[in-house]
PDB file of C-alpha atoms in Angstrom:
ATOM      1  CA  UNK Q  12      29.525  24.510  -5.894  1.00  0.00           C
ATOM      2  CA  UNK Q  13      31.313  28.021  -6.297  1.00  0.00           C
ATOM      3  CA  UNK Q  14      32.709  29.502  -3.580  1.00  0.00           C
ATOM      4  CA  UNK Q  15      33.848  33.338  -3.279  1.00  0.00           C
ATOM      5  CA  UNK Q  16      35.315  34.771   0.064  1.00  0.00           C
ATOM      6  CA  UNK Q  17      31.996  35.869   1.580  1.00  0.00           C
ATOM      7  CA  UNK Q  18      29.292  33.733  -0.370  1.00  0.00           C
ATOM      8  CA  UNK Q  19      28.870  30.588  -1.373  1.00  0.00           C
ATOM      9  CA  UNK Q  20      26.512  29.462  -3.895  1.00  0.00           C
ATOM     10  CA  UNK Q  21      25.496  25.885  -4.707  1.00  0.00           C
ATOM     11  CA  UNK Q  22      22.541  25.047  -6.980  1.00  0.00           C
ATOM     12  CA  UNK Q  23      20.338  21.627  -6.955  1.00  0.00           C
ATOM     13  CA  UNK Q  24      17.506  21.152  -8.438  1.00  0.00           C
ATOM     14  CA  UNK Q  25      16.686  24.376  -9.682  1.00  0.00           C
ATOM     15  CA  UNK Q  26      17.265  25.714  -5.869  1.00  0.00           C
ATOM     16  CA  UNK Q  27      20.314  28.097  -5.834  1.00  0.00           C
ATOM     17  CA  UNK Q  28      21.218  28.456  -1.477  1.00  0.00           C
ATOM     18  CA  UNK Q  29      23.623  31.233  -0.815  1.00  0.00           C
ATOM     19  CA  UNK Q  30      25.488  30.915   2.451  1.00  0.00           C
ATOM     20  CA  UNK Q  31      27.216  33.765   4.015  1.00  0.00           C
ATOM     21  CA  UNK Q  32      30.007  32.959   4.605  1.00  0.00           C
ATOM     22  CA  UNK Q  33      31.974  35.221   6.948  1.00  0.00           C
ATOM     23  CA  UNK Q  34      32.175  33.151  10.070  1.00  0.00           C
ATOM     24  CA  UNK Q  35      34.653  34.700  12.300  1.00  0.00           C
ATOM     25  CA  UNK Q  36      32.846  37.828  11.901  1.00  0.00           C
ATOM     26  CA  UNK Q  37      29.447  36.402  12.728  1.00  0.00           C
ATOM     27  CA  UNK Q  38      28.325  37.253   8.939  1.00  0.00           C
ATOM     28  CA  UNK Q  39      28.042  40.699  10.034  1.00  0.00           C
ATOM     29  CA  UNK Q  40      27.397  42.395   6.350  1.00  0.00           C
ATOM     30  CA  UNK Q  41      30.895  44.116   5.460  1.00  0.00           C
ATOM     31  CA  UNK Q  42      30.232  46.764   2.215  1.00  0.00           C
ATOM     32  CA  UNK Q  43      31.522  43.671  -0.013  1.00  0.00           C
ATOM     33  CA  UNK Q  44      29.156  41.181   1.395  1.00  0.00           C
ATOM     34  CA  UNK Q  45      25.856  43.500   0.639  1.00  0.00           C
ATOM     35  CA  UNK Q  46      27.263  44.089  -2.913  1.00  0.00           C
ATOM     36  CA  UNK Q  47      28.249  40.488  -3.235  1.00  0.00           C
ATOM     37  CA  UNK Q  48      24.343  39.581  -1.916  1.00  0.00           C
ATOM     38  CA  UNK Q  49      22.582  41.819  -3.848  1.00  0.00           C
ATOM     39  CA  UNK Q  50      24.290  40.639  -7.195  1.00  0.00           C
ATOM     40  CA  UNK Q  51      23.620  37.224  -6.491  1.00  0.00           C
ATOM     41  CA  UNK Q  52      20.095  38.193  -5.719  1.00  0.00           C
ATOM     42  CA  UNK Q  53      19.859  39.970  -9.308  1.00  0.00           C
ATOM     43  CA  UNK Q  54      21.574  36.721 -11.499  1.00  0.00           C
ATOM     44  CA  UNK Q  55      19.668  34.331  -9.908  1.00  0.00           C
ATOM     45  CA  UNK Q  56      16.573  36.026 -10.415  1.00  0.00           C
ATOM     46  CA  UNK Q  57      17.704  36.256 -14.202  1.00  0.00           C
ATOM     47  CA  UNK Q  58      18.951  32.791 -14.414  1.00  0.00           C
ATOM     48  CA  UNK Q  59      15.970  30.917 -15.921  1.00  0.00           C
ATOM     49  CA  UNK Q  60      17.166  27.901 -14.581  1.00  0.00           C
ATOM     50  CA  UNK Q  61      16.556  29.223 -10.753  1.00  0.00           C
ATOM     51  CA  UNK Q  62      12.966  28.871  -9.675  1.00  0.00           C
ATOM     52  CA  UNK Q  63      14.043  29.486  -5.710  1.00  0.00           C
ATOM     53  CA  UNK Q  64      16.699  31.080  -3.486  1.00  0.00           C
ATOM     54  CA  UNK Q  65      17.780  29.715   0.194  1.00  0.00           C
ATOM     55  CA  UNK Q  66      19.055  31.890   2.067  1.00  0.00           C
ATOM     56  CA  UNK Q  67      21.385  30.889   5.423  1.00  0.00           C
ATOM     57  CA  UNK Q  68      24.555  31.050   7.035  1.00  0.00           C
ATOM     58  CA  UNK Q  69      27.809  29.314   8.117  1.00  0.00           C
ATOM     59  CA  UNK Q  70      28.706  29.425  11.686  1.00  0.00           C
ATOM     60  CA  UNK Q  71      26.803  30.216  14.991  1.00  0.00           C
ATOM     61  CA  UNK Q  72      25.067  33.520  13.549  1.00  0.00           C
ATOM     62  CA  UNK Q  73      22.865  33.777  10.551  1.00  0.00           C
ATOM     63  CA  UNK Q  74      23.725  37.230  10.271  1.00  0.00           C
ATOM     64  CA  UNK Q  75      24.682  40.102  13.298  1.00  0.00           C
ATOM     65  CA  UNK Q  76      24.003  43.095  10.534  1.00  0.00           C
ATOM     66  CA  UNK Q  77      26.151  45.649   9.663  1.00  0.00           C
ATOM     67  CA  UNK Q  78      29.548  45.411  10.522  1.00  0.00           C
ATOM     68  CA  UNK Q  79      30.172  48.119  12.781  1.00  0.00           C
ATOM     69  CA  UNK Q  80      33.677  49.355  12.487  1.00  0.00           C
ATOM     70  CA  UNK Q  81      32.643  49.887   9.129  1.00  0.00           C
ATOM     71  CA  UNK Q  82      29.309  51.712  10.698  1.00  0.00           C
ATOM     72  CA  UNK Q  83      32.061  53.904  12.957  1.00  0.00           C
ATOM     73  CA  UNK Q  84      33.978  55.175   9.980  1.00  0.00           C
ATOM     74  CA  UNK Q  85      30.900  55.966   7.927  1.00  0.00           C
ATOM     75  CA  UNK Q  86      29.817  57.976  10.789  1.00  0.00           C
ATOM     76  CA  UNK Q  87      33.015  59.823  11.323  1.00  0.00           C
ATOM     77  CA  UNK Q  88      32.644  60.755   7.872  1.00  0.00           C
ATOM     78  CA  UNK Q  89      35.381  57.935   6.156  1.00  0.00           C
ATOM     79  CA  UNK Q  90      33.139  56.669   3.795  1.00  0.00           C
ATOM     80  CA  UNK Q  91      30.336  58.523   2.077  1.00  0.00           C
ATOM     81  CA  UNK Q  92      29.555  55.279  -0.275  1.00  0.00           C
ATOM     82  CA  UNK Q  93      29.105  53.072   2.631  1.00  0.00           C
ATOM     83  CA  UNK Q  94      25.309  53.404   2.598  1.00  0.00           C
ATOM     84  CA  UNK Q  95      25.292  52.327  -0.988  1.00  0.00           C
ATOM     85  CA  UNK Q  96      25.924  48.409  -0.877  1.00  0.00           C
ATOM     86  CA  UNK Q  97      22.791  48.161   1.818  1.00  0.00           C
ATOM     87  CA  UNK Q  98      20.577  50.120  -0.322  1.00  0.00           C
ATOM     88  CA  UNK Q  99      21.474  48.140  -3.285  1.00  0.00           C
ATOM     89  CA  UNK Q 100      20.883  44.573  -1.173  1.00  0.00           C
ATOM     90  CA  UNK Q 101      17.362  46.355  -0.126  1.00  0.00           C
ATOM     91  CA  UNK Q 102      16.904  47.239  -3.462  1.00  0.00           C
ATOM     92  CA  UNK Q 103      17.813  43.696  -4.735  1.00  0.00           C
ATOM     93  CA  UNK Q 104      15.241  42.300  -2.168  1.00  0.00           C
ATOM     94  CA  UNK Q 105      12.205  44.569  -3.293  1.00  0.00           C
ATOM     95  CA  UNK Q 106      12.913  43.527  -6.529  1.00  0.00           C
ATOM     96  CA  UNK Q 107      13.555  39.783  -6.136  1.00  0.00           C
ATOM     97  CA  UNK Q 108      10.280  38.084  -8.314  1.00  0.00           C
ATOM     98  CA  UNK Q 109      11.063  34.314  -7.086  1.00  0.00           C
ATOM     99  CA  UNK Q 110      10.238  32.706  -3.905  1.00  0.00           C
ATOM    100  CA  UNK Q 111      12.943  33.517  -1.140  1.00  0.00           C
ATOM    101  CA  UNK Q 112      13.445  31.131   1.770  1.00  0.00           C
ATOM    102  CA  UNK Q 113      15.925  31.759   4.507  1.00  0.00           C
ATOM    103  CA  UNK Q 114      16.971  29.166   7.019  1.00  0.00           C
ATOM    104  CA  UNK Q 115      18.135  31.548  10.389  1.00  0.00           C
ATOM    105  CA  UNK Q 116      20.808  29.226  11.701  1.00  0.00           C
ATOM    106  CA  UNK Q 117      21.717  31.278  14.879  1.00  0.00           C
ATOM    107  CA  UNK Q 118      21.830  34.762  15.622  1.00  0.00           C
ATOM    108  CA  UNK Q 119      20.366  37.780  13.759  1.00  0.00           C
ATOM    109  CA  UNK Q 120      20.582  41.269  14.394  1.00  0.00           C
ATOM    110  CA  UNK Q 121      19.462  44.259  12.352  1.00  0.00           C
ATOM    111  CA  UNK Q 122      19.381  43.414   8.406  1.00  0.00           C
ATOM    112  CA  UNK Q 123      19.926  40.069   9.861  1.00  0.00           C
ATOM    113  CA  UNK Q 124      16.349  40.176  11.287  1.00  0.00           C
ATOM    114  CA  UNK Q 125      14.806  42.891   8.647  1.00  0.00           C
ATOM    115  CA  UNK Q 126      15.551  41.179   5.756  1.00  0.00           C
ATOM    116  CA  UNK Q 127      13.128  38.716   6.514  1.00  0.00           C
ATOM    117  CA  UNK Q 128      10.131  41.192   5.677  1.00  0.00           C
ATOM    118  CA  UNK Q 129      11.067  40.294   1.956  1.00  0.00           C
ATOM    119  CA  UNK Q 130      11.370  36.423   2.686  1.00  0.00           C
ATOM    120  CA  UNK Q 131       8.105  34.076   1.058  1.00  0.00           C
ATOM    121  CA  UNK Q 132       9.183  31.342   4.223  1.00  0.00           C
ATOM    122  CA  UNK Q 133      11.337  31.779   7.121  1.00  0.00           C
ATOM    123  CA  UNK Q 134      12.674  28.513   8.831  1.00  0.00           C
ATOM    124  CA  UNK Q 135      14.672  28.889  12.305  1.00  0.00           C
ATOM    125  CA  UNK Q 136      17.067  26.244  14.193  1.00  0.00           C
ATOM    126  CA  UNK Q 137      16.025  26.640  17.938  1.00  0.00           C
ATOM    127  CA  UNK Q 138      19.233  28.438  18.063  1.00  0.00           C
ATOM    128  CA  UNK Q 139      18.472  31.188  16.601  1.00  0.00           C
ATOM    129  CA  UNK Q 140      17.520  34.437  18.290  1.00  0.00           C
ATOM    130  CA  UNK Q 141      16.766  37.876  17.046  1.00  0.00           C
ATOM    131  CA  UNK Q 142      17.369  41.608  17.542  1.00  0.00           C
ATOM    132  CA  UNK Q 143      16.597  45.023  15.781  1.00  0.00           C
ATOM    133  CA  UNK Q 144      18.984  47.231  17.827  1.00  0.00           C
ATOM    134  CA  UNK Q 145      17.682  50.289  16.289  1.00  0.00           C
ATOM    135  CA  UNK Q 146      17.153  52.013  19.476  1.00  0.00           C
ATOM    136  CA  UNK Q 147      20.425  50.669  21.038  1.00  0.00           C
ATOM    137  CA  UNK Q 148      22.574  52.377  18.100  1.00  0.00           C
ATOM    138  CA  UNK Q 149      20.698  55.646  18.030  1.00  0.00           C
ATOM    139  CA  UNK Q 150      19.534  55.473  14.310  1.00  0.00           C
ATOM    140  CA  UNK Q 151      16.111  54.476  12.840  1.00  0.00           C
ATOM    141  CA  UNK Q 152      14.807  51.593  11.104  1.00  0.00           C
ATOM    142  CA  UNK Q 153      15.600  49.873   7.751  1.00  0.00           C
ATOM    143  CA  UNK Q 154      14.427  47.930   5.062  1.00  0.00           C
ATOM    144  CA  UNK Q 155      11.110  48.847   5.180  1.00  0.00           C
ATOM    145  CA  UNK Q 156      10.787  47.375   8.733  1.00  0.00           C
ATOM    146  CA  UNK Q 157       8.507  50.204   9.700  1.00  0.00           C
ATOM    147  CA  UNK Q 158       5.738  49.221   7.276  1.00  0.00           C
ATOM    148  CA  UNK Q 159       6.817  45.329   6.995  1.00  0.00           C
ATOM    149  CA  UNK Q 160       6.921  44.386  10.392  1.00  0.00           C
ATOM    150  CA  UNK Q 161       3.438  45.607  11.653  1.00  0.00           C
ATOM    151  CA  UNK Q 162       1.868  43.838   9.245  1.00  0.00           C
ATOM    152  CA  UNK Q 163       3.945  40.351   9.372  1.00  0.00           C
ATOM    153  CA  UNK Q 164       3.511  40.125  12.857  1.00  0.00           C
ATOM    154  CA  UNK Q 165       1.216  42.764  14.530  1.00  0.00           C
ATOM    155  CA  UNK Q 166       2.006  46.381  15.488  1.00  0.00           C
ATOM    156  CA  UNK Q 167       2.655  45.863  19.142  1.00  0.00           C
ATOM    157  CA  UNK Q 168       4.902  43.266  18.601  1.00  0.00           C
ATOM    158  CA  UNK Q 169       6.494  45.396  16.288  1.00  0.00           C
ATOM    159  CA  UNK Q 170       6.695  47.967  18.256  1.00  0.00           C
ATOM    160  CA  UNK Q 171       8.322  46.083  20.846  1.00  0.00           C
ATOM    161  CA  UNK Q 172      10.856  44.518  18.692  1.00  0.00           C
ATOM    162  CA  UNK Q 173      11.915  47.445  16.864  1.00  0.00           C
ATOM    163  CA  UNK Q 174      11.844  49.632  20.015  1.00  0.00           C
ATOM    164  CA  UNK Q 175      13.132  48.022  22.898  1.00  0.00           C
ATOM    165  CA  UNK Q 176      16.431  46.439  21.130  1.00  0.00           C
ATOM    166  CA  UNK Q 177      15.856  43.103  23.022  1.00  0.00           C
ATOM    167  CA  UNK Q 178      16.676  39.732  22.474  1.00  0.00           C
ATOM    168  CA  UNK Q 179      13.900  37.318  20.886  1.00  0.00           C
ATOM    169  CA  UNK Q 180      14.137  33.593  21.024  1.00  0.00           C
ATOM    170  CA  UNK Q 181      13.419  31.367  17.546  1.00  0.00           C
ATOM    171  CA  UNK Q 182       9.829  30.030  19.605  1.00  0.00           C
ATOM    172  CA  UNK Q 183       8.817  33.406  20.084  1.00  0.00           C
ATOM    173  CA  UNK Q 184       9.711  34.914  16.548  1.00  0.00           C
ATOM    174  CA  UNK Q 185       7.627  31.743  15.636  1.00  0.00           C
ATOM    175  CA  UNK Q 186       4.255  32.578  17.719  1.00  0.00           C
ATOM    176  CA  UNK Q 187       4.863  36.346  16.275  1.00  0.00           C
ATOM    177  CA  UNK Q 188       4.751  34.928  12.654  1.00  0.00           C
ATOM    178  CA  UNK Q 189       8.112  36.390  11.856  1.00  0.00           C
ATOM    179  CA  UNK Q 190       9.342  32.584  11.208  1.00  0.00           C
ATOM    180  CA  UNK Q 191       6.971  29.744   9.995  1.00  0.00           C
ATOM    181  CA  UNK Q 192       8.652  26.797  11.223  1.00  0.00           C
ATOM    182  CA  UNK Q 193      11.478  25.623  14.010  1.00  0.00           C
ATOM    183  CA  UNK Q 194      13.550  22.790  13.860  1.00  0.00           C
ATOM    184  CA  UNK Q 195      16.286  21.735  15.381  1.00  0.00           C
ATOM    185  CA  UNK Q 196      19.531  22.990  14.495  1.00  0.00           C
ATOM    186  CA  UNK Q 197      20.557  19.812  12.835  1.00  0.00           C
ATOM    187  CA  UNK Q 198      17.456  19.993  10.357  1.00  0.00           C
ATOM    188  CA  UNK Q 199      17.247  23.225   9.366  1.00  0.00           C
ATOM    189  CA  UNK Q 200      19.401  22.803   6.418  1.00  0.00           C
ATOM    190  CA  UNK Q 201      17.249  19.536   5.537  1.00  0.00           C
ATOM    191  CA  UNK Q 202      13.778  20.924   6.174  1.00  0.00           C
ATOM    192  CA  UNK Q 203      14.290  24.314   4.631  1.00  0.00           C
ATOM    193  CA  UNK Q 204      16.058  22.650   1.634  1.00  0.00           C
ATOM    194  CA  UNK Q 205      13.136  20.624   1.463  1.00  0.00           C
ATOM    195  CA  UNK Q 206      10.352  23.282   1.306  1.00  0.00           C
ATOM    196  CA  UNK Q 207      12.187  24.875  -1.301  1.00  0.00           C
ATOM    197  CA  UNK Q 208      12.781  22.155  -3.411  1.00  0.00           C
ATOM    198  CA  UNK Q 209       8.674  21.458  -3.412  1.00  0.00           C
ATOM    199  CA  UNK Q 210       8.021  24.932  -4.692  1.00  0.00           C
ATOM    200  CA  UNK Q 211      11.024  24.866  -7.444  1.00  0.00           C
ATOM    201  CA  UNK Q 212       9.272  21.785  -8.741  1.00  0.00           C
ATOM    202  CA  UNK Q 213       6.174  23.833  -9.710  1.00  0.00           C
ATOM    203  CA  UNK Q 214       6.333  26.513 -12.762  1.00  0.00           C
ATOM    204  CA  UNK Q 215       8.654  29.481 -12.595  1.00  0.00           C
ATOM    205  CA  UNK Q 216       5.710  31.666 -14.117  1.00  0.00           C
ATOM    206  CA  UNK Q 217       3.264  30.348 -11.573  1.00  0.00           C
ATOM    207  CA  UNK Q 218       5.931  31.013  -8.461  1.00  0.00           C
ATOM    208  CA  UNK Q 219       6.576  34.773  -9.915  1.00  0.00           C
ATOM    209  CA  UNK Q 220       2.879  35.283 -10.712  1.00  0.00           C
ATOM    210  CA  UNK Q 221       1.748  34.449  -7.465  1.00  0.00           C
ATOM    211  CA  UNK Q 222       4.536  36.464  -5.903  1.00  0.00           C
ATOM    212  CA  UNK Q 223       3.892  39.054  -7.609  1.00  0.00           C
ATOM    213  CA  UNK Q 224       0.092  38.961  -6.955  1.00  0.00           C
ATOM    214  CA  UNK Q 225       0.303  39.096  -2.957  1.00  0.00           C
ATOM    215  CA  UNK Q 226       3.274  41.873  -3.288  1.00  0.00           C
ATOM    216  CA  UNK Q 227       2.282  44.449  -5.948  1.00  0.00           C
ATOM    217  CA  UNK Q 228       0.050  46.124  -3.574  1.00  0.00           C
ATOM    218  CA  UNK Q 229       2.632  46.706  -0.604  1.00  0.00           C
ATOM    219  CA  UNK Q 230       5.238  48.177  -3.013  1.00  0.00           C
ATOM    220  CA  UNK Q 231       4.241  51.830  -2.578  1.00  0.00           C
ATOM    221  CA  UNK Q 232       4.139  51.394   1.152  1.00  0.00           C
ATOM    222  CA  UNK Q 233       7.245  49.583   0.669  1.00  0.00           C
ATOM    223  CA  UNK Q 234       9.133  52.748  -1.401  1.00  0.00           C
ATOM    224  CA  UNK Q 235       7.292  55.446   0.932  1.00  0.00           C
ATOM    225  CA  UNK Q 236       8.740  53.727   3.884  1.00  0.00           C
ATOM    226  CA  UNK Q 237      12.379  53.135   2.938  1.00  0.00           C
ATOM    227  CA  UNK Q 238      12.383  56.754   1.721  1.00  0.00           C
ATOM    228  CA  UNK Q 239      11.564  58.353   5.143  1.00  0.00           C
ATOM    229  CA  UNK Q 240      13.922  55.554   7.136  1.00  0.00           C
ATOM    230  CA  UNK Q 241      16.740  56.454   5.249  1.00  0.00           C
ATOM    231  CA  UNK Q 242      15.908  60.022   5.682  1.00  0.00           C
ATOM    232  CA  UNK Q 243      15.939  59.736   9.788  1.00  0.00           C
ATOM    233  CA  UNK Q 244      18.649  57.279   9.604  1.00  0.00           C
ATOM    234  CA  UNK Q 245      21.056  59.276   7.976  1.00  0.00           C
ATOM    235  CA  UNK Q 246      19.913  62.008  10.282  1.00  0.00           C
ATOM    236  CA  UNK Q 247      20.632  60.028  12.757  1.00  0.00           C
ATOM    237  CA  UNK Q 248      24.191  58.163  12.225  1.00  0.00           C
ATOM    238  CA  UNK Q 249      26.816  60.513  13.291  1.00  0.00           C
ATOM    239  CA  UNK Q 250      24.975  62.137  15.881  1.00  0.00           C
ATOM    240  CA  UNK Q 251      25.453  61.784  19.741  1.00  0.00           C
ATOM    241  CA  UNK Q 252      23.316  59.078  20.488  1.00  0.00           C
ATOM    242  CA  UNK Q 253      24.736  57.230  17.724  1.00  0.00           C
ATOM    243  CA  UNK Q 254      28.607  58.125  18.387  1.00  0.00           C
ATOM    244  CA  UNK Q 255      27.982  57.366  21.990  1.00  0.00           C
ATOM    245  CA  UNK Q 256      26.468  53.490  20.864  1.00  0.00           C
ATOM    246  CA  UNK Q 257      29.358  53.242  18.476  1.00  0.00           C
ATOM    247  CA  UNK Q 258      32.572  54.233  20.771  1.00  0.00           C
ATOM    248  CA  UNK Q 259      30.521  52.016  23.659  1.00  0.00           C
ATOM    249  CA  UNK Q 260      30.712  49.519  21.000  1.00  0.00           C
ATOM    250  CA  UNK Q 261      34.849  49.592  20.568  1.00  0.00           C
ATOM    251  CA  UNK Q 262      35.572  49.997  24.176  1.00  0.00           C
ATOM    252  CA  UNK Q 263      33.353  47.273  25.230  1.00  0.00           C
ATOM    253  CA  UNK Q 264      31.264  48.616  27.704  1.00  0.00           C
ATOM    254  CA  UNK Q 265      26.971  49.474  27.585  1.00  0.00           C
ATOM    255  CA  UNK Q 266      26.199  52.685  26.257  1.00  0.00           C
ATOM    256  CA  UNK Q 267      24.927  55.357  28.286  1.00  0.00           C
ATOM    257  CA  UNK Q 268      21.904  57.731  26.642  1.00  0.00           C
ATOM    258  CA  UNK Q 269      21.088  59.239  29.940  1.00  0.00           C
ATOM    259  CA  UNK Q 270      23.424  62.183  29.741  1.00  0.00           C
ATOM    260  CA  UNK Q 271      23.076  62.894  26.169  1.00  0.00           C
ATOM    261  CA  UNK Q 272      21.443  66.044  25.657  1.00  0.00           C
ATOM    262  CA  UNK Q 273      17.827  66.573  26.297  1.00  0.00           C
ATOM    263  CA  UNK Q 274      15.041  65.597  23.919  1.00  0.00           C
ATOM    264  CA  UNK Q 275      18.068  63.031  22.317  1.00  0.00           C
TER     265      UNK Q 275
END
């Protein structure tokens, strides 16, 4: 096993799983941990030894998204580069040509819950429970959740979850189709571990070929997608709706959109 500050990597089997690894912080993705995700995206889909990634988490949360201090300074103008690192993990995702699994060990929230548009299986621990708070920040969606999500799980439930900002449980991501199977929190690990280690027994060319088979044709809606969300989300982040979310945010209290200005 190697272990870094924010990821940890073990392979077995020709299964690599990643585990984010920044506990305290409920893996909320800091700038290093989407540049330290992405690369270990790109090496193990160039390590010919890899056939499958597992994806999961230490802790209580799989993932609660971006960290949002950092998302207050890049609003306020601190950071101009902060966008980069999540492109590049989106980027790293699109790209990825081997079967992903993730294993949602407790909570996820924004890329948390978006990422898994690019996952080949999704397993949940009855723990787990999701949010898009795309609404509740006053920005737009990501990762090609716009054009993913309808499709993986039905536009009104789509529109729902990226909407509304509310809280969905593991059994109801699973009747949406956002997660294939639930377990208990104590086999997760086991039965995700499992499924992956089934498909890294079969050919590499095979996995990739058949991957690539059932994605090539939702890559342009994919691009088109990702191109207009980042568009209205940087239109977005730094504006009132989103300053008012964010300073709500540090203070600790609900935000309040009613008095913003009309039409925002």
């Amino acid at each position: 096993m190697t272990v870094s500050d924010l990821l940890l990597s073990e392979d077995r089997d020709r299964v690599r799983t990643l585990t984010l690894n920044r506990p305290d912080q409920l893996n909320a993705f800091s700038q290093a941990l989407y540049v330290a995700l992405a690369e270990a995206l790109r090496e193990a889909d160039e390590d010919p030894e890899v056939a499958v990634v597992l994806l999961t988490g230490t802790g209580r949360a799989f993932s609660a998204g971006t960290d949002l201090l950092e998302m207050k300074e890049t609003a306020a103008g601190g950071d101009e580069s902060a966008s980069h690192g999540f492109i590049g993990l989106v980027d790293s995702l699109a790209a990825f040509s081997k079967p992903l699994v993730v294993a949602v060990n407790g909570l996820g929230l924004g890329i948390g819950v978006t990422l898994l548009g690019f996952a080949d299986l999704v397993f949940a621990s009855t723990a787990a429970r999701f949010k898009t708070p795309f609404t509740t920040l006053g920005v737009a969606p990501e990762a090609a959740s716009s054009f993913l999500f309808p499709r993986l799980i039905g536009r009104q439930n789509a529109a729902w979850m990226l909407m509304s900002g509310e809280w969905f449980s593991a059994e109801e991501a699973h009747e949406m189709g956002l997660v294939w199977r639930v377990t208990s929190p104590e086999e997760l690990l086991v039965t995700a571990w499992d499924h992956a280690a089934t498909l890294a027994a079969r050919p590499i060319s095979s996995l990739v070929a058949v991957k690539e088979t059932m994605t090539a044709s939702l890559r342009p809606g994919i691009e088109a997608a990702r191109e207009l969300e980042n568009a209205r989300f940087a239109e977005l982040l730094g504006g009132p709706a989103n300053i008012e979310a964010l300073v709500a945010f540090a203070e600790g209290r609900e935000a309040d959109f009613t008095r913003l200005p009309p039409g925002v």
